[in-house]
Amino acid sequence: MRVLVSGGAGYIGSHTVLALVAAGHDVVVVDDFSNAKPTVVGRLEALTGRHIPVHAFDLTDIDKTEHLFATDTIDAVIHFAGYKAVGESVQKPLDYYQNNLGSTFSLVRAMQRHDVDKLVFSSSATVYGTDQAGATEDRPTFATNPYGWTKVMQEQILRDIAVADPDMRIALLRYFNPVGAHPSGTIGEDPSDVPNNLMPYIAQVAVGRREKLQVFGDDYDTPDGTGVRDYIHVEDLAAGHVAALEKLAVTDEPISTWNLGSGRGTSVLELLRAFEKAVGRELPYEVVGRRAGDVATSYADPSKANAELGWSTQKTVEEMCADTWRWQSQNPDGYPD
Ligand code: UFG
């Protein structure tokens, strides 16, 4: 298939580009580079030995999106592009609704006009709201912040589209906590600001860019009191997208939902210890108060994806830490400008 990857220069998008090429697909990237560096593209080309066509524009631009579909051949779309910072979404809700919903409207309209029927959508465990422990796909969805609501709403919009147009084949992929990096150390997560998420924060402490990790609360109802999450190696996540895409080519279901996670929980302190092992020294941290809006425990029930996609996570927390550390130590300041 020739696959349009929106947000293909971003963290998960770039790893998925590699997985698609490795599986024999062609890719076209669209990215506005609002949260990605253009230098990632050269690295993808070095790893694949292929030219990666990239269109640099904002998908909320209906005319540019239409022009892309009118002038290129596209068999399927994987839609990663979107704003994703929970805290920022509380400050700038209108930006989040406008960008995340607007890009989906523009993309799906262009797909319909040009008879592109396969769409894989980046959703999140955030759609389980405060009910994220052992989550199965049939749980009711809701959110606790504007970012989360954009995912809940986009899922609902896509379900309505699948009812109206049963020829569509749509996958809603609910990711748990993606971490890790390509084993080459040349592709990885490069937050543009202070990292919001645990793994990139620990990695920046390890490389000397941050003084110490702040552990947000050790009084949760979990084995060591710190938050428990289902970390998934970004390469396993990327493989899940390829599996979902290939399933869309054969399924009769207009829309399907799959959790992408390992089913196992790891606490903040367990992840810190695993990262220290990868680095070979202790890392400084302090326990501070809880972060507003955090749940104690989040992990997937991945059995539906395991059974229906023939997919499961392969990589351990140790590998996630080793690969993140290779990326961070080889690129202490992230991608060059
Ligand atoms: N944590 C810290 N210190 C930090 C950062 C995080 O202790 O500096 C803790 C959090 O309190 C939490 C755990 O580490 O217990 C993981 O936090 P992350 O921010 O890495 O991940 P979240 O599970 O909070 O958020 C992720 C995605 C969101 C998504 C959510 C789904 O980043 O986009 O999962 O519930 F909405």
Short mmCIF file of N, CA and C in Angstrom, two decimals, residues 200-301:
data_model
loop_
_atom_site.label_atom_id
_atom_site.label_comp_id
_atom_site.label_asym_id
_atom_site.label_seq_id
_atom_site.Cartn_x
_atom_site.Cartn_y
_atom_site.Cartn_z
N PRO A 200 11.12 10.58 28.87
CA PRO A 200 12.04 11.60 28.36
C PRO A 200 12.60 12.49 29.46
N TYR A 201 11.85 12.66 30.54
CA TYR A 201 12.37 13.47 31.66
C TYR A 201 13.56 12.75 32.31
N ILE A 202 13.38 11.46 32.60
CA ILE A 202 14.48 10.68 33.21
C ILE A 202 15.70 10.72 32.28
N ALA A 203 15.47 10.56 30.97
CA ALA A 203 16.59 10.54 30.01
C ALA A 203 17.34 11.88 30.04
N GLN A 204 16.60 12.98 30.19
CA GLN A 204 17.27 14.29 30.22
C GLN A 204 18.01 14.52 31.55
N VAL A 205 17.51 13.92 32.64
CA VAL A 205 18.27 13.97 33.89
C VAL A 205 19.58 13.19 33.70
N ALA A 206 19.47 12.02 33.08
CA ALA A 206 20.65 11.16 32.92
C ALA A 206 21.72 11.83 32.07
N VAL A 207 21.31 12.63 31.10
CA VAL A 207 22.28 13.26 30.19
C VAL A 207 22.72 14.64 30.71
N GLY A 208 22.16 15.04 31.85
CA GLY A 208 22.61 16.29 32.48
C GLY A 208 21.85 17.54 32.08
N ARG A 209 20.75 17.38 31.34
CA ARG A 209 19.97 18.56 30.94
C ARG A 209 19.00 19.01 32.03
N ARG A 210 18.66 18.10 32.96
CA ARG A 210 17.76 18.44 34.09
C ARG A 210 18.44 17.96 35.35
N GLU A 211 18.18 18.69 36.44
CA GLU A 211 18.89 18.41 37.69
C GLU A 211 18.45 17.10 38.32
N LYS A 212 17.12 16.95 38.50
CA LYS A 212 16.63 15.71 39.11
C LYS A 212 15.19 15.44 38.69
N LEU A 213 14.83 14.19 38.78
CA LEU A 213 13.44 13.80 38.49
C LEU A 213 12.57 14.18 39.68
N GLN A 214 11.40 14.71 39.39
CA GLN A 214 10.39 14.87 40.43
C GLN A 214 9.39 13.74 40.27
N VAL A 215 9.24 12.96 41.33
CA VAL A 215 8.26 11.86 41.32
C VAL A 215 6.95 12.44 41.84
N PHE A 216 5.94 12.40 40.99
CA PHE A 216 4.67 13.05 41.33
C PHE A 216 3.81 12.15 42.22
N GLY A 217 4.17 12.09 43.49
CA GLY A 217 3.32 11.38 44.47
C GLY A 217 3.81 9.97 44.74
N ASP A 218 3.93 9.62 46.05
CA ASP A 218 4.25 8.23 46.41
C ASP A 218 3.23 7.68 47.40
N ASP A 219 2.03 8.28 47.34
CA ASP A 219 0.96 7.85 48.25
C ASP A 219 -0.25 7.30 47.49
N TYR A 220 -0.01 6.80 46.28
CA TYR A 220 -1.09 6.15 45.54
C TYR A 220 -1.31 4.73 46.07
N ASP A 221 -2.47 4.20 45.77
CA ASP A 221 -2.78 2.83 46.16
C ASP A 221 -2.17 1.86 45.13
N THR A 222 -0.84 1.80 45.14
CA THR A 222 -0.08 0.93 44.23
C THR A 222 1.02 0.27 45.08
N PRO A 223 1.68 -0.78 44.59
CA PRO A 223 2.65 -1.50 45.43
C PRO A 223 3.71 -0.60 46.08
N ASP A 224 4.29 0.36 45.35
CA ASP A 224 5.29 1.24 46.01
C ASP A 224 4.79 2.67 46.20
N GLY A 225 3.49 2.88 45.91
CA GLY A 225 2.90 4.21 46.14
C GLY A 225 3.03 5.16 44.95
N THR A 226 3.87 4.80 43.95
CA THR A 226 4.01 5.70 42.79
C THR A 226 3.12 5.19 41.64
N GLY A 227 2.87 6.07 40.69
CA GLY A 227 1.94 5.77 39.60
C GLY A 227 2.38 4.59 38.75
N VAL A 228 1.44 3.76 38.37
CA VAL A 228 1.73 2.57 37.55
C VAL A 228 1.18 2.78 36.14
N ARG A 229 2.05 2.51 35.13
CA ARG A 229 1.66 2.68 33.73
C ARG A 229 2.10 1.47 32.92
N ASP A 230 1.47 1.34 31.76
CA ASP A 230 1.77 0.26 30.81
C ASP A 230 2.67 0.84 29.72
N TYR A 231 3.99 0.71 29.91
CA TYR A 231 4.94 1.26 28.93
C TYR A 231 5.07 0.29 27.76
N ILE A 232 5.05 0.87 26.56
CA ILE A 232 5.14 0.06 25.34
C ILE A 232 6.26 0.64 24.48
N HIS A 233 7.16 -0.25 24.04
CA HIS A 233 8.27 0.20 23.18
C HIS A 233 7.68 0.74 21.87
N VAL A 234 8.20 1.88 21.45
CA VAL A 234 7.64 2.55 20.26
C VAL A 234 7.75 1.67 19.02
N GLU A 235 8.71 0.75 18.98
CA GLU A 235 8.79 -0.16 17.82
C GLU A 235 7.66 -1.19 17.87
N ASP A 236 7.28 -1.65 19.07
CA ASP A 236 6.12 -2.54 19.18
C ASP A 236 4.84 -1.78 18.78
N LEU A 237 4.77 -0.52 19.19
CA LEU A 237 3.61 0.30 18.83
C LEU A 237 3.53 0.47 17.31
N ALA A 238 4.68 0.76 16.70
CA ALA A 238 4.72 0.92 15.24
C ALA A 238 4.28 -0.37 14.55
N ALA A 239 4.74 -1.51 15.07
CA ALA A 239 4.33 -2.80 14.49
C ALA A 239 2.82 -3.00 14.62
N GLY A 240 2.24 -2.49 15.70
CA GLY A 240 0.79 -2.57 15.88
C GLY A 240 0.04 -1.80 14.79
N HIS A 241 0.61 -0.69 14.34
CA HIS A 241 -0.02 0.08 13.25
C HIS A 241 0.01 -0.68 11.94
N VAL A 242 1.14 -1.33 11.67
CA VAL A 242 1.25 -2.11 10.43
C VAL A 242 0.24 -3.27 10.47
N ALA A 243 0.15 -3.92 11.64
CA ALA A 243 -0.79 -5.04 11.78
C ALA A 243 -2.24 -4.56 11.60
N ALA A 244 -2.56 -3.40 12.18
CA ALA A 244 -3.93 -2.87 12.05
C ALA A 244 -4.23 -2.50 10.60
N LEU A 245 -3.26 -1.88 9.95
CA LEU A 245 -3.45 -1.49 8.55
C LEU A 245 -3.70 -2.72 7.68
N GLU A 246 -2.93 -3.75 7.90
CA GLU A 246 -3.07 -4.96 7.08
C GLU A 246 -4.40 -5.65 7.39
N LYS A 247 -4.87 -5.53 8.63
CA LYS A 247 -6.19 -6.08 8.99
C LYS A 247 -7.31 -5.33 8.26
N LEU A 248 -7.14 -4.00 8.14
CA LEU A 248 -8.18 -3.21 7.46
C LEU A 248 -8.35 -3.64 6.01
N ALA A 249 -7.29 -4.17 5.41
CA ALA A 249 -7.36 -4.60 4.01
C ALA A 249 -8.22 -5.85 3.84
N VAL A 250 -8.47 -6.59 4.92
CA VAL A 250 -9.21 -7.87 4.79
C VAL A 250 -10.50 -7.93 5.62
N THR A 251 -10.67 -7.02 6.57
CA THR A 251 -11.83 -7.14 7.45
C THR A 251 -13.12 -6.63 6.76
N ASP A 252 -14.26 -7.11 7.26
CA ASP A 252 -15.55 -6.60 6.80
C ASP A 252 -16.12 -5.55 7.75
N GLU A 253 -15.44 -5.33 8.88
CA GLU A 253 -15.94 -4.37 9.88
C GLU A 253 -15.58 -2.94 9.45
N PRO A 254 -16.55 -2.05 9.39
CA PRO A 254 -16.23 -0.66 9.04
C PRO A 254 -15.33 0.02 10.07
N ILE A 255 -15.48 -0.33 11.35
CA ILE A 255 -14.64 0.32 12.35
C ILE A 255 -14.30 -0.66 13.47
N SER A 256 -13.06 -0.63 13.92
CA SER A 256 -12.59 -1.53 14.97
C SER A 256 -11.74 -0.74 15.95
N THR A 257 -11.76 -1.18 17.20
CA THR A 257 -10.98 -0.52 18.25
C THR A 257 -10.03 -1.52 18.88
N TRP A 258 -8.76 -1.13 19.00
CA TRP A 258 -7.79 -2.03 19.63
C TRP A 258 -6.91 -1.26 20.61
N ASN A 259 -6.74 -1.82 21.81
CA ASN A 259 -5.75 -1.32 22.76
C ASN A 259 -4.38 -1.77 22.32
N LEU A 260 -3.40 -0.87 22.36
CA LEU A 260 -2.02 -1.26 22.12
C LEU A 260 -1.22 -1.02 23.40
N GLY A 261 -0.99 -2.09 24.11
CA GLY A 261 -0.23 -2.04 25.35
C GLY A 261 0.27 -3.44 25.65
N SER A 262 1.03 -3.56 26.73
CA SER A 262 1.61 -4.87 27.05
C SER A 262 0.72 -5.66 28.00
N GLY A 263 -0.13 -4.94 28.75
CA GLY A 263 -0.92 -5.60 29.78
C GLY A 263 -0.21 -5.63 31.13
N ARG A 264 1.01 -5.09 31.17
CA ARG A 264 1.78 -5.10 32.42
C ARG A 264 2.01 -3.68 32.91
N GLY A 265 1.97 -3.53 34.22
CA GLY A 265 2.18 -2.22 34.82
C GLY A 265 3.58 -2.09 35.41
N THR A 266 4.14 -0.88 35.31
CA THR A 266 5.46 -0.57 35.88
C THR A 266 5.32 0.75 36.63
N SER A 267 5.86 0.80 37.86
CA SER A 267 5.72 2.04 38.64
C SER A 267 6.80 3.05 38.24
N VAL A 268 6.60 4.29 38.69
CA VAL A 268 7.59 5.35 38.41
C VAL A 268 8.96 4.93 38.95
N LEU A 269 8.99 4.43 40.18
CA LEU A 269 10.29 4.06 40.76
C LEU A 269 10.89 2.84 40.07
N GLU A 270 10.05 1.90 39.64
CA GLU A 270 10.58 0.75 38.89
C GLU A 270 11.19 1.19 37.56
N LEU A 271 10.54 2.15 36.89
CA LEU A 271 11.10 2.62 35.62
C LEU A 271 12.40 3.37 35.86
N LEU A 272 12.43 4.17 36.92
CA LEU A 272 13.67 4.88 37.27
C LEU A 272 14.81 3.89 37.52
N ARG A 273 14.53 2.83 38.30
CA ARG A 273 15.57 1.81 38.60
C ARG A 273 16.05 1.13 37.31
N ALA A 274 15.12 0.81 36.43
CA ALA A 274 15.49 0.15 35.17
C ALA A 274 16.35 1.09 34.32
N PHE A 275 16.04 2.38 34.35
CA PHE A 275 16.83 3.33 33.57
C PHE A 275 18.22 3.47 34.17
N GLU A 276 18.29 3.50 35.50
CA GLU A 276 19.60 3.58 36.17
C GLU A 276 20.48 2.40 35.76
N LYS A 277 19.88 1.24 35.63
CA LYS A 277 20.63 0.05 35.20
C LYS A 277 21.20 0.25 33.80
N ALA A 278 20.37 0.82 32.91
CA ALA A 278 20.81 1.05 31.53
C ALA A 278 21.97 2.05 31.49
N VAL A 279 21.91 3.05 32.38
CA VAL A 279 22.92 4.11 32.38
C VAL A 279 24.17 3.66 33.15
N GLY A 280 23.96 2.82 34.19
CA GLY A 280 25.08 2.35 34.98
C GLY A 280 25.40 3.22 36.18
N ARG A 281 24.46 4.09 36.55
CA ARG A 281 24.65 4.89 37.79
C ARG A 281 23.29 5.33 38.32
N GLU A 282 23.31 5.76 39.59
CA GLU A 282 22.06 6.24 40.20
C GLU A 282 21.72 7.62 39.67
N LEU A 283 20.43 7.91 39.64
CA LEU A 283 19.98 9.21 39.15
C LEU A 283 19.24 9.94 40.27
N PRO A 284 19.43 11.26 40.37
CA PRO A 284 18.80 12.00 41.47
C PRO A 284 17.28 12.18 41.27
N TYR A 285 16.55 12.03 42.37
CA TYR A 285 15.11 12.30 42.30
C TYR A 285 14.61 12.78 43.65
N GLU A 286 13.46 13.41 43.63
CA GLU A 286 12.77 13.77 44.88
C GLU A 286 11.29 13.48 44.68
N VAL A 287 10.65 13.11 45.79
CA VAL A 287 9.21 12.88 45.73
C VAL A 287 8.51 14.20 46.03
N VAL A 288 7.61 14.59 45.15
CA VAL A 288 6.83 15.82 45.35
C VAL A 288 5.34 15.43 45.35
N GLY A 289 4.47 16.42 45.37
CA GLY A 289 3.03 16.15 45.41
C GLY A 289 2.52 15.53 44.12
N ARG A 290 1.32 15.02 44.18
CA ARG A 290 0.68 14.43 42.99
C ARG A 290 0.49 15.49 41.91
N ARG A 291 0.50 15.07 40.67
CA ARG A 291 0.18 15.95 39.55
C ARG A 291 -1.33 15.90 39.32
N ALA A 292 -1.93 17.09 39.18
CA ALA A 292 -3.39 17.15 39.00
C ALA A 292 -3.82 16.30 37.81
N GLY A 293 -4.86 15.53 38.00
CA GLY A 293 -5.43 14.77 36.88
C GLY A 293 -4.83 13.39 36.68
N ASP A 294 -3.75 13.05 37.40
CA ASP A 294 -3.14 11.72 37.22
C ASP A 294 -3.99 10.62 37.86
N VAL A 295 -4.03 9.46 37.20
CA VAL A 295 -4.66 8.28 37.82
C VAL A 295 -3.55 7.45 38.48
N ALA A 296 -3.93 6.59 39.42
CA ALA A 296 -2.95 5.75 40.11
C ALA A 296 -2.39 4.72 39.13
N THR A 297 -3.28 4.06 38.42
CA THR A 297 -2.89 2.87 37.66
C THR A 297 -3.53 2.88 36.28
N SER A 298 -2.71 2.59 35.27
CA SER A 298 -3.20 2.47 33.91
C SER A 298 -2.48 1.32 33.23
N TYR A 299 -3.22 0.32 32.80
CA TYR A 299 -2.62 -0.71 31.94
C TYR A 299 -3.71 -1.32 31.07
N ALA A 300 -3.27 -1.80 29.93
CA ALA A 300 -4.20 -2.31 28.92
C ALA A 300 -4.62 -3.74 29.23
N ASP A 301 -5.80 -4.11 28.78
CA ASP A 301 -6.07 -5.50 28.45
C ASP A 301 -5.86 -5.59 26.93
#
